[in-house]
mmCIF file with all atom_site columns, C-alpha atoms in Angstrom:
data_model
loop_
_atom_site.group_PDB
_atom_site.id
_atom_site.type_symbol
_atom_site.label_atom_id
_atom_site.label_alt_id
_atom_site.label_comp_id
_atom_site.label_asym_id
_atom_site.label_entity_id
_atom_site.label_seq_id
_atom_site.pdbx_PDB_ins_code
_atom_site.Cartn_x
_atom_site.Cartn_y
_atom_site.Cartn_z
_atom_site.occupancy
_atom_site.B_iso_or_equiv
_atom_site.pdbx_formal_charge
_atom_site.auth_seq_id
_atom_site.auth_comp_id
_atom_site.auth_asym_id
_atom_site.auth_atom_id
_atom_site.pdbx_PDB_model_num
ATOM 1  C CA . MET A 1 1  ? -5.553 -16.390 -21.668 1.00 54.00 ? 1  MET A CA 1
ATOM 2  C CA . ASN A 1 2  ? -3.709 -19.406 -20.352 1.00 60.00 ? 2  ASN A CA 1
ATOM 3  C CA . ASN A 1 3  ? -4.306 -21.013 -16.958 1.00 60.00 ? 3  ASN A CA 1
ATOM 4  C CA . ASP A 1 4  ? -1.430 -19.053 -15.357 1.00 60.00 ? 4  ASP A CA 1
ATOM 5  C CA . ASP A 1 5  ? -3.188 -15.738 -16.189 1.00 59.00 ? 5  ASP A CA 1
ATOM 6  C CA . LYS A 1 6  ? -6.547 -16.777 -14.678 1.00 62.00 ? 6  LYS A CA 1
ATOM 7  C CA . ARG A 1 7  ? -5.321 -17.046 -11.065 1.00 63.00 ? 7  ARG A CA 1
ATOM 8  C CA . PHE A 1 8  ? -4.931 -13.315 -11.055 1.00 61.00 ? 8  PHE A CA 1
ATOM 9  C CA . ASP A 1 9  ? -8.350 -12.442 -12.450 1.00 67.00 ? 9  ASP A CA 1
ATOM 10 C CA . ARG A 1 10 ? -9.915 -11.585 -9.012  1.00 70.00 ? 10 ARG A CA 1
ATOM 11 C CA . CYS A 1 11 ? -6.945 -10.029 -7.275  1.00 71.00 ? 11 CYS A CA 1
ATOM 12 C CA . TYR A 1 12 ? -7.566 -6.756  -5.598  1.00 78.00 ? 12 TYR A CA 1
ATOM 13 C CA . ALA A 1 13 ? -6.213 -4.623  -2.734  1.00 81.00 ? 13 ALA A CA 1
ATOM 14 C CA . GLU A 1 14 ? -8.145 -2.810  -0.048  1.00 90.00 ? 14 GLU A CA 1
ATOM 15 C CA . ILE A 1 15 ? -6.426 0.318   1.121   1.00 90.00 ? 15 ILE A CA 1
ATOM 16 C CA . ASN A 1 16 ? -7.505 1.836   4.456   1.00 95.00 ? 16 ASN A CA 1
ATOM 17 C CA . LEU A 1 17 ? -6.682 5.567   3.920   1.00 95.00 ? 17 LEU A CA 1
ATOM 18 C CA . ALA A 1 18 ? -7.452 6.402   7.596   1.00 97.00 ? 18 ALA A CA 1
ATOM 19 C CA . ALA A 1 19 ? -4.856 3.859   8.606   1.00 96.00 ? 19 ALA A CA 1
ATOM 20 C CA . ILE A 1 20 ? -2.319 5.324   6.197   1.00 92.00 ? 20 ILE A CA 1
ATOM 21 C CA . ARG A 1 21 ? -3.067 8.831   7.482   1.00 93.00 ? 21 ARG A CA 1
ATOM 22 C CA . HIS A 1 22 ? -2.683 7.624   11.037  1.00 96.00 ? 22 HIS A CA 1
ATOM 23 C CA . ASN A 1 23 ? 0.666  5.965   10.343  1.00 93.00 ? 23 ASN A CA 1
ATOM 24 C CA . ILE A 1 24 ? 2.074  9.067   8.617   1.00 91.00 ? 24 ILE A CA 1
ATOM 25 C CA . VAL A 1 25 ? 1.022  11.281  11.614  1.00 91.00 ? 25 VAL A CA 1
ATOM 26 C CA . GLU A 1 26 ? 2.786  8.847   14.016  1.00 94.00 ? 26 GLU A CA 1
ATOM 27 C CA . GLN A 1 27 ? 5.873  8.747   11.920  1.00 91.00 ? 27 GLN A CA 1
ATOM 28 C CA . LYS A 1 28 ? 6.007  12.447  11.739  1.00 91.00 ? 28 LYS A CA 1
ATOM 29 C CA . LYS A 1 29 ? 5.891  12.694  15.597  1.00 93.00 ? 29 LYS A CA 1
ATOM 30 C CA . LEU A 1 30 ? 8.899  10.485  15.734  1.00 93.00 ? 30 LEU A CA 1
ATOM 31 C CA . LEU A 1 31 ? 10.843 12.021  12.794  1.00 92.00 ? 31 LEU A CA 1
ATOM 32 C CA . GLY A 1 32 ? 9.906  15.613  13.040  1.00 88.00 ? 32 GLY A CA 1
ATOM 33 C CA . GLN A 1 33 ? 7.463  17.740  10.924  1.00 84.00 ? 33 GLN A CA 1
ATOM 34 C CA . SER A 1 34 ? 10.107 18.703  8.401   1.00 89.00 ? 34 SER A CA 1
ATOM 35 C CA . SER A 1 35 ? 10.560 15.021  7.434   1.00 88.00 ? 35 SER A CA 1
ATOM 36 C CA . ARG A 1 36 ? 9.304  13.975  4.091   1.00 88.00 ? 36 ARG A CA 1
ATOM 37 C CA . ILE A 1 37 ? 7.715  10.680  3.416   1.00 87.00 ? 37 ILE A CA 1
ATOM 38 C CA . MET A 1 38 ? 7.760  8.799   0.050   1.00 91.00 ? 38 MET A CA 1
ATOM 39 C CA . ALA A 1 39 ? 5.298  5.937   -0.634  1.00 86.00 ? 39 ALA A CA 1
ATOM 40 C CA . VAL A 1 40 ? 6.357  2.900   -2.542  1.00 88.00 ? 40 VAL A CA 1
ATOM 41 C CA . ILE A 1 41 ? 3.980  0.326   -3.953  1.00 81.00 ? 41 ILE A CA 1
ATOM 42 C CA . LYS A 1 42 ? 5.568  -3.075  -4.903  1.00 81.00 ? 42 LYS A CA 1
ATOM 43 C CA . ALA A 1 43 ? 3.888  -5.488  -7.287  1.00 74.00 ? 43 ALA A CA 1
ATOM 44 C CA . ASP A 1 44 ? 4.404  -9.234  -7.546  1.00 70.00 ? 44 ASP A CA 1
ATOM 45 C CA . ALA A 1 45 ? 5.775  -9.409  -3.913  1.00 58.00 ? 45 ALA A CA 1
#
């Protein structure tokens, strides 16, 4: 492992599922219940 690889050793993401659930409910209120939502996770952003 070179020095560039070490800077990512302790990288993590905390995901608040309650917040995601709330946001989906709010979007469905605006868009309608028949709307479908697709989640996208982008790496190296």
